[in-house]
Amino acid sequence: MINTVLPQIKNGDSTNFFLMAGPCAIEGEEIALRIAEKIVTITDRLNIPYIFKGSYRKANRSRVDSFTGIGDEKALRILEKVGKTFGVPTVTDIHESHEAALAAAYVDVLQIPAFLCRQTELLVAAAQTGKVVNIKKGQFLNAASMKFAVDKVIDSGNKNVLLTDRGNTFGYQDLIVDFRGIPEMRGFGVPTIMDCTHSLQQPNQTSGVTGGKPELIETIAKAAIAVGADGLFIETHPNPAQAKSDGANMLHLDYLEDLMEKLVRVRQAIL
């Protein structure tokens, strides 16, 4: 299932940036396969290493009636099928230590959510699976603080670490990206990713549904590539308005190809 993508990412062998992209949550098999097929077609043509992203369960919701998933094993099997069907690695997030071994049986990369990036037991459990561990930087932390999260994984015997920036808390209902954090986190010797969609969230809305500014995804992505990000994280959906979660800050799937073409040119210009 794993082609050359993960070695390229871990060893810095690719001359292009890599992409983590897919729906926020696994909503069903048909739509997951449809999104993956579209992205694989784009990334293959542009020679962009690709990892399919999808949450098998959403644990951090604003309201108790918010969508959380279609069932853990069902969603994980869909992730596994995507990987096998298209020959790409897959990534999903975990929220508690006991989930690490469960998810690791189906996916190639375990993601630590931003709010949980300081949870030692969770980081150690993810590390001990031997899978690549992608740690999202807490929006309440500066970039320098993430070295300790990286160290927890490495000290647990796993050197396969990625870091993802997703912006910093700015007031009560907004986030802002400090692009100084990308080169700072790259200085820890691990590939660094910019989350171009969650960094544009507007959390804590009075409706209990997170807002966002998807019109600025291209701006964040271009700036991230320009300052040296190794990879980009983008949630995308064929109909964001009907997405089960985080639709307000998603990129419409129809816009992904044009954006990737632009970003490849940016990447080539700075090499």
mmCIF file of C-alpha atoms in Angstrom:
data_model
loop_
_atom_site.group_PDB
_atom_site.id
_atom_site.type_symbol
_atom_site.label_atom_id
_atom_site.label_comp_id
_atom_site.label_asym_id
_atom_site.label_seq_id
_atom_site.Cartn_x
_atom_site.Cartn_y
_atom_site.Cartn_z
ATOM 1 C CA MET A 1 0.000 0.000 0.000
ATOM 2 C CA ILE A 2 2.823 2.395 0.743
ATOM 3 C CA ASN A 3 4.549 3.496 -2.443
ATOM 4 C CA THR A 4 7.531 5.838 -2.429
ATOM 5 C CA VAL A 5 5.667 8.700 -0.766
ATOM 6 C CA LEU A 6 6.558 8.123 2.879
ATOM 7 C CA PRO A 7 10.281 7.531 2.239
ATOM 8 C CA GLN A 8 10.361 10.743 0.200
ATOM 9 C CA ILE A 9 8.715 12.688 2.997
ATOM 10 C CA LYS A 10 10.856 11.245 5.776
ATOM 11 C CA ASN A 11 14.126 11.574 3.907
ATOM 12 C CA GLY A 12 13.448 14.856 2.125
ATOM 13 C CA ASP A 13 13.991 13.195 -1.266
ATOM 14 C CA SER A 14 11.202 14.936 -3.156
ATOM 15 C CA THR A 15 11.873 18.183 -4.991
ATOM 16 C CA ASN A 16 8.190 19.020 -4.646
ATOM 17 C CA PHE A 17 6.068 19.658 -1.560
ATOM 18 C CA PHE A 18 3.850 16.797 -0.409
ATOM 19 C CA LEU A 19 0.107 16.943 0.173
ATOM 20 C CA MET A 20 -2.141 15.597 2.909
ATOM 21 C CA ALA A 21 -5.682 16.046 1.670
ATOM 22 C CA GLY A 22 -9.148 14.583 1.867
ATOM 23 C CA PRO A 23 -12.426 15.099 3.694
ATOM 24 C CA CYS A 24 -12.554 16.200 7.300
ATOM 25 C CA ALA A 25 -14.378 13.023 8.313
ATOM 26 C CA ILE A 26 -15.014 9.704 6.619
ATOM 27 C CA GLU A 27 -18.667 10.050 5.634
ATOM 28 C CA GLY A 28 -18.967 6.909 3.538
ATOM 29 C CA GLU A 29 -17.073 4.666 1.132
ATOM 30 C CA GLU A 30 -18.318 6.109 -2.153
ATOM 31 C CA ILE A 31 -17.481 9.720 -1.382
ATOM 32 C CA ALA A 32 -14.108 8.833 0.136
ATOM 33 C CA LEU A 33 -13.102 6.884 -2.977
ATOM 34 C CA ARG A 34 -14.397 9.653 -5.235
ATOM 35 C CA ILE A 35 -12.383 12.331 -3.430
ATOM 36 C CA ALA A 36 -9.266 10.155 -3.359
ATOM 37 C CA GLU A 37 -9.507 9.334 -7.067
ATOM 38 C CA LYS A 38 -9.738 13.017 -7.987
ATOM 39 C CA ILE A 39 -6.783 14.006 -5.822
ATOM 40 C CA VAL A 40 -4.630 11.088 -6.988
ATOM 41 C CA THR A 41 -5.249 12.094 -10.612
ATOM 42 C CA ILE A 42 -4.074 15.645 -9.829
ATOM 43 C CA THR A 43 -1.076 14.737 -7.701
ATOM 44 C CA ASP A 44 0.150 12.032 -10.088
ATOM 45 C CA ARG A 45 0.113 14.492 -12.979
ATOM 46 C CA LEU A 46 1.938 17.167 -10.999
ATOM 47 C CA ASN A 47 4.356 14.750 -9.282
ATOM 48 C CA ILE A 48 3.178 15.719 -5.803
ATOM 49 C CA PRO A 49 3.659 13.007 -3.146
ATOM 50 C CA TYR A 50 0.222 12.393 -1.659
ATOM 51 C CA ILE A 51 -1.263 11.077 1.605
ATOM 52 C CA PHE A 52 -5.057 10.625 1.844
ATOM 53 C CA LYS A 53 -6.519 12.248 4.955
ATOM 54 C CA GLY A 54 -9.749 11.363 6.734
ATOM 55 C CA SER A 55 -10.840 11.282 10.380
ATOM 56 C CA TYR A 56 -12.424 7.967 11.351
ATOM 57 C CA ARG A 57 -14.059 9.670 14.322
ATOM 58 C CA LYS A 58 -14.472 13.311 15.340
ATOM 59 C CA ALA A 59 -13.995 13.637 19.094
ATOM 60 C CA ASN A 60 -13.674 17.418 19.403
ATOM 61 C CA ARG A 61 -17.090 18.841 18.564
ATOM 62 C CA SER A 62 -18.703 22.082 19.650
ATOM 63 C CA ARG A 63 -22.096 20.493 20.354
ATOM 64 C CA VAL A 64 -23.238 17.081 21.508
ATOM 65 C CA ASP A 65 -25.453 16.726 18.407
ATOM 66 C CA SER A 66 -22.572 17.342 15.979
ATOM 67 C CA PHE A 67 -21.557 14.547 13.585
ATOM 68 C CA THR A 68 -18.868 12.295 15.061
ATOM 69 C CA GLY A 69 -18.602 9.429 12.588
ATOM 70 C CA ILE A 70 -20.117 6.410 10.884
ATOM 71 C CA GLY A 71 -18.561 3.873 13.262
ATOM 72 C CA ASP A 72 -14.896 3.372 14.049
ATOM 73 C CA GLU A 73 -14.188 0.068 12.330
ATOM 74 C CA LYS A 74 -16.353 0.929 9.328
ATOM 75 C CA ALA A 75 -14.508 4.201 8.774
ATOM 76 C CA LEU A 76 -11.084 2.637 9.341
ATOM 77 C CA ARG A 77 -11.846 -0.069 6.771
ATOM 78 C CA ILE A 78 -12.745 2.641 4.276
ATOM 79 C CA LEU A 79 -9.395 4.321 4.917
ATOM 80 C CA GLU A 80 -7.694 0.979 4.376
ATOM 81 C CA LYS A 81 -9.598 0.470 1.114
ATOM 82 C CA VAL A 82 -8.603 3.918 -0.150
ATOM 83 C CA GLY A 83 -4.960 3.103 0.520
ATOM 84 C CA LYS A 84 -5.120 -0.263 -1.225
ATOM 85 C CA THR A 85 -7.192 0.985 -4.156
ATOM 86 C CA PHE A 86 -4.945 3.898 -5.059
ATOM 87 C CA GLY A 87 -1.604 2.795 -3.617
ATOM 88 C CA VAL A 88 -1.285 5.843 -1.369
ATOM 89 C CA PRO A 89 -0.533 6.192 2.357
ATOM 90 C CA THR A 90 -3.386 7.239 4.618
ATOM 91 C CA VAL A 91 -3.579 9.356 7.771
ATOM 92 C CA THR A 92 -6.166 9.645 10.523
ATOM 93 C CA ASP A 93 -6.215 11.290 13.937
ATOM 94 C CA ILE A 94 -6.393 9.556 17.292
ATOM 95 C CA HIS A 95 -7.605 11.009 20.590
ATOM 96 C CA GLU A 96 -6.827 8.486 23.322
ATOM 97 C CA SER A 97 -3.901 6.151 23.914
ATOM 98 C CA HIS A 98 -5.882 2.970 23.299
ATOM 99 C CA GLU A 99 -6.811 4.186 19.802
ATOM 100 C CA ALA A 100 -3.210 4.125 18.578
ATOM 101 C CA ALA A 101 -2.948 0.367 18.041
ATOM 102 C CA LEU A 102 -6.481 0.215 16.637
ATOM 103 C CA ALA A 103 -5.897 2.875 13.976
ATOM 104 C CA ALA A 104 -2.365 1.680 13.217
ATOM 105 C CA ALA A 105 -3.798 -1.593 11.906
ATOM 106 C CA TYR A 106 -5.471 0.320 9.061
ATOM 107 C CA VAL A 107 -3.478 3.486 8.286
ATOM 108 C CA ASP A 108 0.124 4.563 7.737
ATOM 109 C CA VAL A 109 0.251 7.864 9.620
ATOM 110 C CA LEU A 110 -1.228 8.605 13.049
ATOM 111 C CA GLN A 111 -2.130 12.239 13.626
ATOM 112 C CA ILE A 112 -2.181 13.908 17.022
ATOM 113 C CA PRO A 113 -4.810 16.681 17.161
ATOM 114 C CA ALA A 114 -3.649 20.177 18.074
ATOM 115 C CA PHE A 115 -5.485 20.282 21.408
ATOM 116 C CA LEU A 116 -3.781 17.011 22.416
ATOM 117 C CA CYS A 117 -0.213 17.709 21.306
ATOM 118 C CA ARG A 118 1.080 17.836 24.907
ATOM 119 C CA GLN A 119 -0.553 14.540 25.957
ATOM 120 C CA THR A 120 2.470 12.396 26.762
ATOM 121 C CA GLU A 121 0.698 9.026 26.935
ATOM 122 C CA LEU A 122 -0.978 9.655 23.573
ATOM 123 C CA LEU A 123 2.303 10.627 21.889
ATOM 124 C CA VAL A 124 4.117 7.629 23.350
ATOM 125 C CA ALA A 125 1.348 5.228 22.327
ATOM 126 C CA ALA A 126 1.422 6.566 18.773
ATOM 127 C CA ALA A 127 5.213 6.327 18.666
ATOM 128 C CA GLN A 128 5.211 2.734 19.871
ATOM 129 C CA THR A 129 3.123 1.590 16.890
ATOM 130 C CA GLY A 130 6.091 2.346 14.636
ATOM 131 C CA LYS A 131 3.879 4.386 12.329
ATOM 132 C CA VAL A 132 4.725 7.890 11.139
ATOM 133 C CA VAL A 133 3.385 10.341 13.735
ATOM 134 C CA ASN A 134 2.080 13.726 12.581
ATOM 135 C CA ILE A 135 1.772 16.151 15.495
ATOM 136 C CA LYS A 136 -0.390 19.215 14.971
ATOM 137 C CA LYS A 137 0.885 22.273 16.823
ATOM 138 C CA GLY A 138 -1.511 23.495 19.473
ATOM 139 C CA GLN A 139 -2.996 26.872 18.615
ATOM 140 C CA PHE A 140 -2.113 27.848 22.188
ATOM 141 C CA LEU A 141 1.632 27.133 21.722
ATOM 142 C CA ASN A 142 4.512 28.792 19.952
ATOM 143 C CA ALA A 143 6.627 26.881 17.460
ATOM 144 C CA ALA A 144 9.570 26.409 19.830
ATOM 145 C CA SER A 145 7.379 24.468 22.268
ATOM 146 C CA MET A 146 6.833 21.713 19.715
ATOM 147 C CA LYS A 147 10.381 20.441 20.125
ATOM 148 C CA PHE A 148 9.300 18.737 23.332
ATOM 149 C CA ALA A 149 6.463 16.939 21.540
ATOM 150 C CA VAL A 150 8.911 15.749 18.876
ATOM 151 C CA ASP A 151 11.313 14.582 21.577
ATOM 152 C CA LYS A 152 8.595 12.503 23.255
ATOM 153 C CA VAL A 153 8.090 10.518 20.053
ATOM 154 C CA ILE A 154 11.783 10.147 19.259
ATOM 155 C CA ASP A 155 12.646 9.208 22.854
ATOM 156 C CA SER A 156 9.993 6.489 22.590
ATOM 157 C CA GLY A 157 11.992 4.894 19.792
ATOM 158 C CA ASN A 158 10.292 6.377 16.718
ATOM 159 C CA LYS A 159 12.117 8.875 14.492
ATOM 160 C CA ASN A 160 9.297 9.107 11.954
ATOM 161 C CA VAL A 161 7.815 12.443 13.017
ATOM 162 C CA LEU A 162 6.000 15.195 11.128
ATOM 163 C CA LEU A 163 4.899 18.585 12.514
ATOM 164 C CA THR A 164 1.890 20.551 11.309
ATOM 165 C CA ASP A 165 1.186 24.217 12.001
ATOM 166 C CA ARG A 166 -2.485 25.179 12.188
ATOM 167 C CA GLY A 167 -2.298 28.784 13.334
ATOM 168 C CA ASN A 168 -2.432 30.491 16.707
ATOM 169 C CA THR A 169 -5.351 31.637 18.811
ATOM 170 C CA PHE A 170 -6.117 35.286 18.126
ATOM 171 C CA GLY A 171 -8.745 36.604 20.496
ATOM 172 C CA TYR A 172 -11.751 34.417 21.248
ATOM 173 C CA GLN A 173 -13.032 33.616 17.757
ATOM 174 C CA ASP A 174 -10.150 33.730 15.310
ATOM 175 C CA LEU A 175 -6.754 32.296 14.394
ATOM 176 C CA ILE A 176 -3.697 33.865 12.813
ATOM 177 C CA VAL A 177 -0.675 32.228 11.154
ATOM 178 C CA ASP A 178 2.825 33.213 12.228
ATOM 179 C CA PHE A 179 4.924 31.987 9.305
ATOM 180 C CA ARG A 180 8.108 32.277 11.361
ATOM 181 C CA GLY A 181 7.032 28.995 12.927
ATOM 182 C CA ILE A 182 7.613 26.935 9.777
ATOM 183 C CA PRO A 183 11.390 27.440 9.517
ATOM 184 C CA GLU A 184 11.646 27.236 13.308
ATOM 185 C CA MET A 185 9.961 23.827 13.424
ATOM 186 C CA ARG A 186 11.925 22.619 10.391
ATOM 187 C CA GLY A 187 14.971 23.358 12.494
ATOM 188 C CA PHE A 188 14.048 20.387 14.701
ATOM 189 C CA GLY A 189 15.029 18.140 11.780
ATOM 190 C CA VAL A 190 11.514 16.948 10.920
ATOM 191 C CA PRO A 191 9.309 17.682 7.883
ATOM 192 C CA THR A 192 6.925 20.550 8.575
ATOM 193 C CA ILE A 193 3.433 20.976 7.159
ATOM 194 C CA MET A 194 1.060 23.925 6.920
ATOM 195 C CA ASP A 195 -2.592 23.189 7.626
ATOM 196 C CA CYS A 196 -4.159 25.588 5.141
ATOM 197 C CA THR A 197 -7.768 24.954 6.130
ATOM 198 C CA HIS A 198 -7.920 24.637 9.930
ATOM 199 C CA SER A 199 -5.695 27.706 10.257
ATOM 200 C CA LEU A 200 -8.577 29.663 8.704
ATOM 201 C CA GLN A 201 -11.189 28.491 11.173
ATOM 202 C CA GLN A 202 -13.211 30.917 13.253
ATOM 203 C CA PRO A 203 -14.000 28.859 16.355
ATOM 204 C CA ASN A 204 -16.379 29.472 19.239
ATOM 205 C CA GLN A 205 -19.198 30.957 17.198
ATOM 206 C CA THR A 206 -22.447 31.561 19.045
ATOM 207 C CA SER A 207 -24.217 29.029 16.793
ATOM 208 C CA GLY A 208 -21.945 26.263 18.082
ATOM 209 C CA VAL A 209 -20.741 25.651 14.511
ATOM 210 C CA THR A 210 -17.182 26.675 13.639
ATOM 211 C CA GLY A 211 -16.857 29.285 10.901
ATOM 212 C CA GLY A 212 -14.012 29.881 8.474
ATOM 213 C CA LYS A 213 -12.462 31.876 5.636
ATOM 214 C CA PRO A 214 -11.863 29.376 2.810
ATOM 215 C CA GLU A 215 -11.278 32.200 0.331
ATOM 216 C CA LEU A 216 -7.849 32.652 1.957
ATOM 217 C CA ILE A 217 -6.689 29.031 1.524
ATOM 218 C CA GLU A 218 -4.642 29.960 -1.543
ATOM 219 C CA THR A 219 -2.993 32.844 0.320
ATOM 220 C CA ILE A 220 -1.967 30.635 3.255
ATOM 221 C CA ALA A 221 -0.746 27.864 0.938
ATOM 222 C CA LYS A 222 1.365 30.159 -1.236
ATOM 223 C CA ALA A 223 2.964 31.806 1.776
ATOM 224 C CA ALA A 224 3.719 28.431 3.372
ATOM 225 C CA ILE A 225 5.475 27.124 0.275
ATOM 226 C CA ALA A 226 7.369 30.406 -0.068
ATOM 227 C CA VAL A 227 8.825 30.124 3.444
ATOM 228 C CA GLY A 228 9.848 26.506 2.956
ATOM 229 C CA ALA A 229 7.039 24.262 4.173
ATOM 230 C CA ASP A 230 7.697 20.624 3.245
ATOM 231 C CA GLY A 231 4.035 19.789 2.917
ATOM 232 C CA LEU A 232 0.491 21.122 2.924
ATOM 233 C CA PHE A 233 -2.610 19.854 4.709
ATOM 234 C CA ILE A 234 -5.895 20.679 2.980
ATOM 235 C CA GLU A 235 -9.378 19.425 3.736
ATOM 236 C CA THR A 236 -11.457 19.230 0.575
ATOM 237 C CA HIS A 237 -14.923 18.056 -0.392
ATOM 238 C CA PRO A 238 -17.064 18.072 -3.569
ATOM 239 C CA ASN A 239 -19.746 19.995 -1.691
ATOM 240 C CA PRO A 240 -18.384 21.715 1.443
ATOM 241 C CA ALA A 241 -21.811 23.079 2.323
ATOM 242 C CA GLN A 242 -23.021 19.497 2.806
ATOM 243 C CA ALA A 243 -19.882 18.158 4.505
ATOM 244 C CA LYS A 244 -20.562 16.483 7.839
ATOM 245 C CA SER A 245 -17.912 18.571 9.629
ATOM 246 C CA ASP A 246 -15.692 21.632 9.049
ATOM 247 C CA GLY A 247 -17.412 22.562 5.811
ATOM 248 C CA ALA A 248 -17.008 26.270 6.559
ATOM 249 C CA ASN A 249 -13.241 26.188 6.061
ATOM 250 C CA MET A 250 -12.870 23.467 3.403
ATOM 251 C CA LEU A 251 -11.598 23.871 -0.143
ATOM 252 C CA HIS A 252 -14.074 22.872 -2.832
ATOM 253 C CA LEU A 253 -12.650 19.828 -4.600
ATOM 254 C CA ASP A 254 -13.124 21.503 -7.993
ATOM 255 C CA TYR A 255 -10.616 24.213 -7.008
ATOM 256 C CA LEU A 256 -7.816 21.873 -5.923
ATOM 257 C CA GLU A 257 -6.172 21.282 -9.305
ATOM 258 C CA ASP A 258 -5.756 24.960 -10.139
ATOM 259 C CA LEU A 259 -4.344 25.634 -6.675
ATOM 260 C CA MET A 260 -1.846 22.776 -6.932
ATOM 261 C CA GLU A 261 -0.650 24.019 -10.327
ATOM 262 C CA LYS A 262 0.019 27.450 -8.864
ATOM 263 C CA LEU A 263 1.812 26.039 -5.838
ATOM 264 C CA VAL A 264 4.071 23.835 -7.947
ATOM 265 C CA ARG A 265 5.184 26.970 -9.795
ATOM 266 C CA VAL A 266 5.851 28.717 -6.474
ATOM 267 C CA ARG A 267 7.878 25.753 -5.290
ATOM 268 C CA GLN A 268 9.908 25.671 -8.495
ATOM 269 C CA ALA A 269 10.588 29.394 -8.246
ATOM 270 C CA ILE A 270 12.205 29.138 -4.803
ATOM 271 C CA LEU A 271 14.354 26.067 -5.411
#
